[in-house]
Amino acid sequence: MADIEKEFKWDAAPRGAFARFERALSNAAERICAPEDIRITDRYLDNARGDFSARKVALRIRCQRGKFEATLKTRTALVNGLACRRELTQPLPKARSFAAALKELEKMTVWENMPLQSLQVRFVLRNRRRIYLVYAGQAECEAALDRYTVYAAEKKRARREIELELKKGPEKDFNILAQKLQTACGLKPAVISKVAGAEKLLKEK
């Protein structure tokens, strides 16, 4: 499945950021579904030559609710908190473990001209995510409050982030909601993505 993912991201490091955002969301959205709490483990991959990093392509295997899927996406470019990127997702329905998911992915051999042999884990993100399904105008969006830990090169960092993703409907309504939330919550837009933050941690001495 190919798609252009559109997200707005906020830095949730300040104390009380989640509560501020949730208050803003209750006022700005027309309808909000009850939140759902989930755990996600993302393992980001590359081969020995570093082809994915060199081409600024991210490859990950995600485990969520016991199910595995692979995602290939262009590197996120954040402009005033707005992230747009091309994303492809491949379910791995037969996998019951990460090792099995990796083996199933490597059977594809090539994905979007990227080689899938001898893949290795570069870093891991473990995320406790609270999700709200949100409606504004004709847009259906997902608001995610992320408490996640980055594990990279025997180092780890705990971080927090808020995302608003357009799931379907007009981008105009999504942008209006994002602007209302920005004004109401007063949080700063994120300046670095999860992947870029993990890459930075890998380079730290």
Short mmCIF file of C-alpha atoms in Angstrom, two decimals:
data_model
loop_
_atom_site.label_atom_id
_atom_site.label_comp_id
_atom_site.label_asym_id
_atom_site.label_seq_id
_atom_site.Cartn_x
_atom_site.Cartn_y
_atom_site.Cartn_z
CA MET A 1 0.00 0.00 0.00
CA ALA A 2 1.43 3.39 -1.00
CA ASP A 3 0.36 6.71 0.45
CA ILE A 4 1.51 10.19 1.29
CA GLU A 5 1.47 10.52 5.06
CA LYS A 6 0.65 13.95 6.48
CA GLU A 7 1.26 14.64 10.16
CA PHE A 8 1.65 17.61 12.42
CA LYS A 9 4.03 17.03 15.33
CA TRP A 10 4.46 18.88 18.62
CA ASP A 11 7.28 18.74 21.15
CA ALA A 12 5.72 17.24 24.30
CA ALA A 13 8.77 17.65 26.53
CA PRO A 14 7.31 20.48 28.68
CA ARG A 15 5.63 19.42 31.91
CA GLY A 16 1.87 18.99 31.49
CA ALA A 17 2.08 18.99 27.68
CA PHE A 18 -0.26 16.03 27.23
CA ALA A 19 -2.94 17.54 29.49
CA ARG A 20 -2.69 20.88 27.66
CA PHE A 21 -3.08 19.18 24.31
CA GLU A 22 -6.03 17.06 25.44
CA ARG A 23 -7.85 20.17 26.69
CA ALA A 24 -7.20 21.91 23.38
CA LEU A 25 -8.38 18.85 21.47
CA SER A 26 -11.68 18.69 23.39
CA ASN A 27 -12.39 22.30 22.42
CA ALA A 28 -11.16 22.28 18.81
CA ALA A 29 -12.55 18.97 17.47
CA GLU A 30 -16.18 18.41 16.53
CA ARG A 31 -16.15 14.81 17.76
CA ILE A 32 -13.63 12.67 19.63
CA CYS A 33 -13.78 8.92 20.24
CA ALA A 34 -12.71 7.45 23.57
CA PRO A 35 -8.92 7.02 23.78
CA GLU A 36 -7.14 3.72 23.26
CA ASP A 37 -3.81 2.85 24.86
CA ILE A 38 -1.47 0.60 22.90
CA ARG A 39 2.17 -0.50 22.96
CA ILE A 40 4.28 -0.42 19.82
CA THR A 41 7.78 -1.73 19.14
CA ASP A 42 9.53 -0.43 16.02
CA ARG A 43 12.83 -1.92 14.88
CA TYR A 44 14.57 0.16 12.21
CA LEU A 45 16.76 -1.74 9.78
CA ASP A 46 19.63 -1.28 7.35
CA ASN A 47 22.07 -3.55 5.56
CA ALA A 48 25.82 -3.79 6.11
CA ARG A 49 26.53 -1.25 3.35
CA GLY A 50 24.15 1.29 4.89
CA ASP A 51 22.11 1.63 1.68
CA PHE A 52 18.95 2.80 3.45
CA SER A 53 20.68 5.49 5.50
CA ALA A 54 22.66 6.67 2.47
CA ARG A 55 19.48 7.11 0.42
CA LYS A 56 17.57 8.66 3.35
CA VAL A 57 15.02 5.84 3.36
CA ALA A 58 13.70 4.37 6.62
CA LEU A 59 12.81 0.67 6.83
CA ARG A 60 11.16 -0.69 9.94
CA ILE A 61 9.33 -3.72 11.27
CA ARG A 62 6.55 -2.82 13.68
CA CYS A 63 4.90 -5.04 16.26
CA GLN A 64 1.52 -3.87 17.49
CA ARG A 65 -1.11 -5.99 19.23
CA GLY A 66 0.94 -9.07 18.38
CA LYS A 67 0.87 -8.38 14.62
CA PHE A 68 3.86 -7.49 12.46
CA GLU A 69 4.18 -5.23 9.45
CA ALA A 70 7.03 -3.68 7.48
CA THR A 71 7.08 -0.04 6.44
CA LEU A 72 9.30 1.72 3.93
CA LYS A 73 9.23 5.51 3.95
CA THR A 74 11.16 8.53 2.85
CA ARG A 75 12.93 10.46 5.59
CA THR A 76 10.68 12.95 7.34
CA ALA A 77 11.28 16.64 6.65
CA LEU A 78 9.70 18.76 9.38
CA VAL A 79 8.65 22.28 8.40
CA ASN A 80 7.00 24.17 11.26
CA GLY A 81 5.90 20.83 12.69
CA LEU A 82 4.32 19.53 9.47
CA ALA A 83 5.69 16.23 8.17
CA CYS A 84 4.93 14.90 4.68
CA ARG A 85 6.47 11.70 3.38
CA ARG A 86 5.82 8.77 1.08
CA GLU A 87 5.03 5.61 3.01
CA LEU A 88 4.50 1.99 1.92
CA THR A 89 3.32 -0.74 4.29
CA GLN A 90 3.53 -4.51 3.86
CA PRO A 91 1.65 -6.73 6.36
CA LEU A 92 3.58 -9.79 7.57
CA PRO A 93 0.62 -11.96 8.65
CA LYS A 94 2.50 -15.24 9.09
CA ALA A 95 5.03 -13.83 11.55
CA ARG A 96 4.73 -14.54 15.27
CA SER A 97 8.11 -13.11 16.25
CA PHE A 98 10.51 -10.44 15.04
CA ALA A 99 12.88 -13.10 13.64
CA ALA A 100 10.03 -14.61 11.62
CA ALA A 101 8.93 -11.16 10.44
CA LEU A 102 12.46 -10.33 9.29
CA LYS A 103 12.71 -13.63 7.42
CA GLU A 104 9.36 -13.00 5.72
CA LEU A 105 10.44 -9.49 4.70
CA GLU A 106 13.76 -10.68 3.27
CA LYS A 107 11.87 -13.14 1.03
CA MET A 108 10.72 -10.12 -0.98
CA THR A 109 14.40 -9.66 -2.02
CA VAL A 110 13.85 -6.10 -3.30
CA TRP A 111 11.38 -3.40 -2.29
CA GLU A 112 11.13 -0.17 -4.29
CA ASN A 113 14.62 -0.88 -5.71
CA MET A 114 16.03 -1.28 -2.19
CA PRO A 115 17.85 -4.58 -1.40
CA LEU A 116 16.42 -6.66 1.44
CA GLN A 117 19.31 -9.02 2.15
CA SER A 118 21.43 -9.16 5.33
CA LEU A 119 19.27 -6.66 7.18
CA GLN A 120 20.30 -5.65 10.69
CA VAL A 121 18.60 -3.70 13.46
CA ARG A 122 20.08 -0.17 13.79
CA PHE A 123 17.90 1.09 16.63
CA VAL A 124 14.63 0.34 18.41
CA LEU A 125 11.73 2.55 19.52
CA ARG A 126 9.42 1.27 22.25
CA ASN A 127 6.32 3.41 22.45
CA ARG A 128 3.39 3.70 24.86
CA ARG A 129 0.82 5.49 22.68
CA ARG A 130 -2.56 6.94 23.54
CA ILE A 131 -4.74 7.35 20.44
CA TYR A 132 -7.76 9.56 19.87
CA LEU A 133 -9.86 9.31 16.70
CA VAL A 134 -10.85 12.88 15.91
CA TYR A 135 -13.32 14.45 13.46
CA ALA A 136 -13.20 18.04 12.24
CA GLY A 137 -15.13 19.24 9.20
CA GLN A 138 -14.88 16.42 6.66
CA ALA A 139 -11.52 15.22 7.95
CA GLU A 140 -10.90 12.11 10.03
CA CYS A 141 -7.68 12.39 12.02
CA GLU A 142 -5.72 10.44 14.59
CA ALA A 143 -4.16 12.22 17.54
CA ALA A 144 -1.37 10.25 19.22
CA LEU A 145 0.31 11.02 22.53
CA ASP A 146 3.61 9.16 22.54
CA ARG A 147 5.81 8.24 25.49
CA TYR A 148 8.67 6.41 23.83
CA THR A 149 12.20 5.24 24.51
CA VAL A 150 14.94 5.12 21.89
CA TYR A 151 17.49 2.29 22.16
CA ALA A 152 20.56 2.90 19.99
CA ALA A 153 24.16 1.71 20.28
CA GLU A 154 23.73 0.63 23.93
CA LYS A 155 22.29 4.05 24.77
CA LYS A 156 18.70 4.94 25.52
CA ARG A 157 16.66 8.12 25.74
CA ALA A 158 13.08 8.61 26.96
CA ARG A 159 11.13 11.16 24.96
CA ARG A 160 7.59 12.43 24.40
CA GLU A 161 5.86 13.64 21.28
CA ILE A 162 2.35 14.47 20.04
CA GLU A 163 1.16 13.74 16.50
CA LEU A 164 -1.95 14.65 14.55
CA GLU A 165 -2.26 12.55 11.38
CA LEU A 166 -4.74 12.98 8.55
CA LYS A 167 -6.40 9.60 7.94
CA LYS A 168 -8.93 10.64 5.31
CA GLY A 169 -10.78 13.68 4.09
CA PRO A 170 -9.67 17.11 2.87
CA GLU A 171 -6.25 18.41 3.83
CA LYS A 172 -7.81 21.86 4.31
CA ASP A 173 -9.88 20.68 7.29
CA PHE A 174 -6.84 18.91 8.74
CA ASN A 175 -4.78 22.09 8.49
CA ILE A 176 -7.52 24.14 10.14
CA LEU A 177 -7.70 21.71 13.07
CA ALA A 178 -3.91 21.65 13.43
CA GLN A 179 -3.81 25.45 13.53
CA LYS A 180 -6.57 25.60 16.15
CA LEU A 181 -4.68 23.10 18.29
CA GLN A 182 -1.42 24.98 17.86
CA THR A 183 -3.04 28.19 19.07
CA ALA A 184 -4.91 26.57 21.95
CA CYS A 185 -2.24 24.29 23.40
CA GLY A 186 0.68 26.68 23.03
CA LEU A 187 3.19 23.87 22.45
CA LYS A 188 6.11 24.30 20.08
CA PRO A 189 6.16 22.33 16.83
CA ALA A 190 8.60 19.43 16.83
CA VAL A 191 11.86 20.20 15.08
CA ILE A 192 13.20 16.65 14.75
CA SER A 193 11.50 13.35 13.94
CA LYS A 194 11.78 10.15 15.97
CA VAL A 195 14.07 8.62 13.35
CA ALA A 196 16.31 11.68 13.11
CA GLY A 197 16.52 11.75 16.92
CA ALA A 198 17.61 8.12 16.96
CA GLU A 199 20.18 8.78 14.23
CA LYS A 200 21.55 11.64 16.33
CA LEU A 201 21.81 9.35 19.37
CA LEU A 202 23.75 6.79 17.30
CA LYS A 203 26.35 9.46 16.49
CA GLU A 204 26.82 10.62 20.08
CA LYS A 205 30.06 9.55 21.71
#
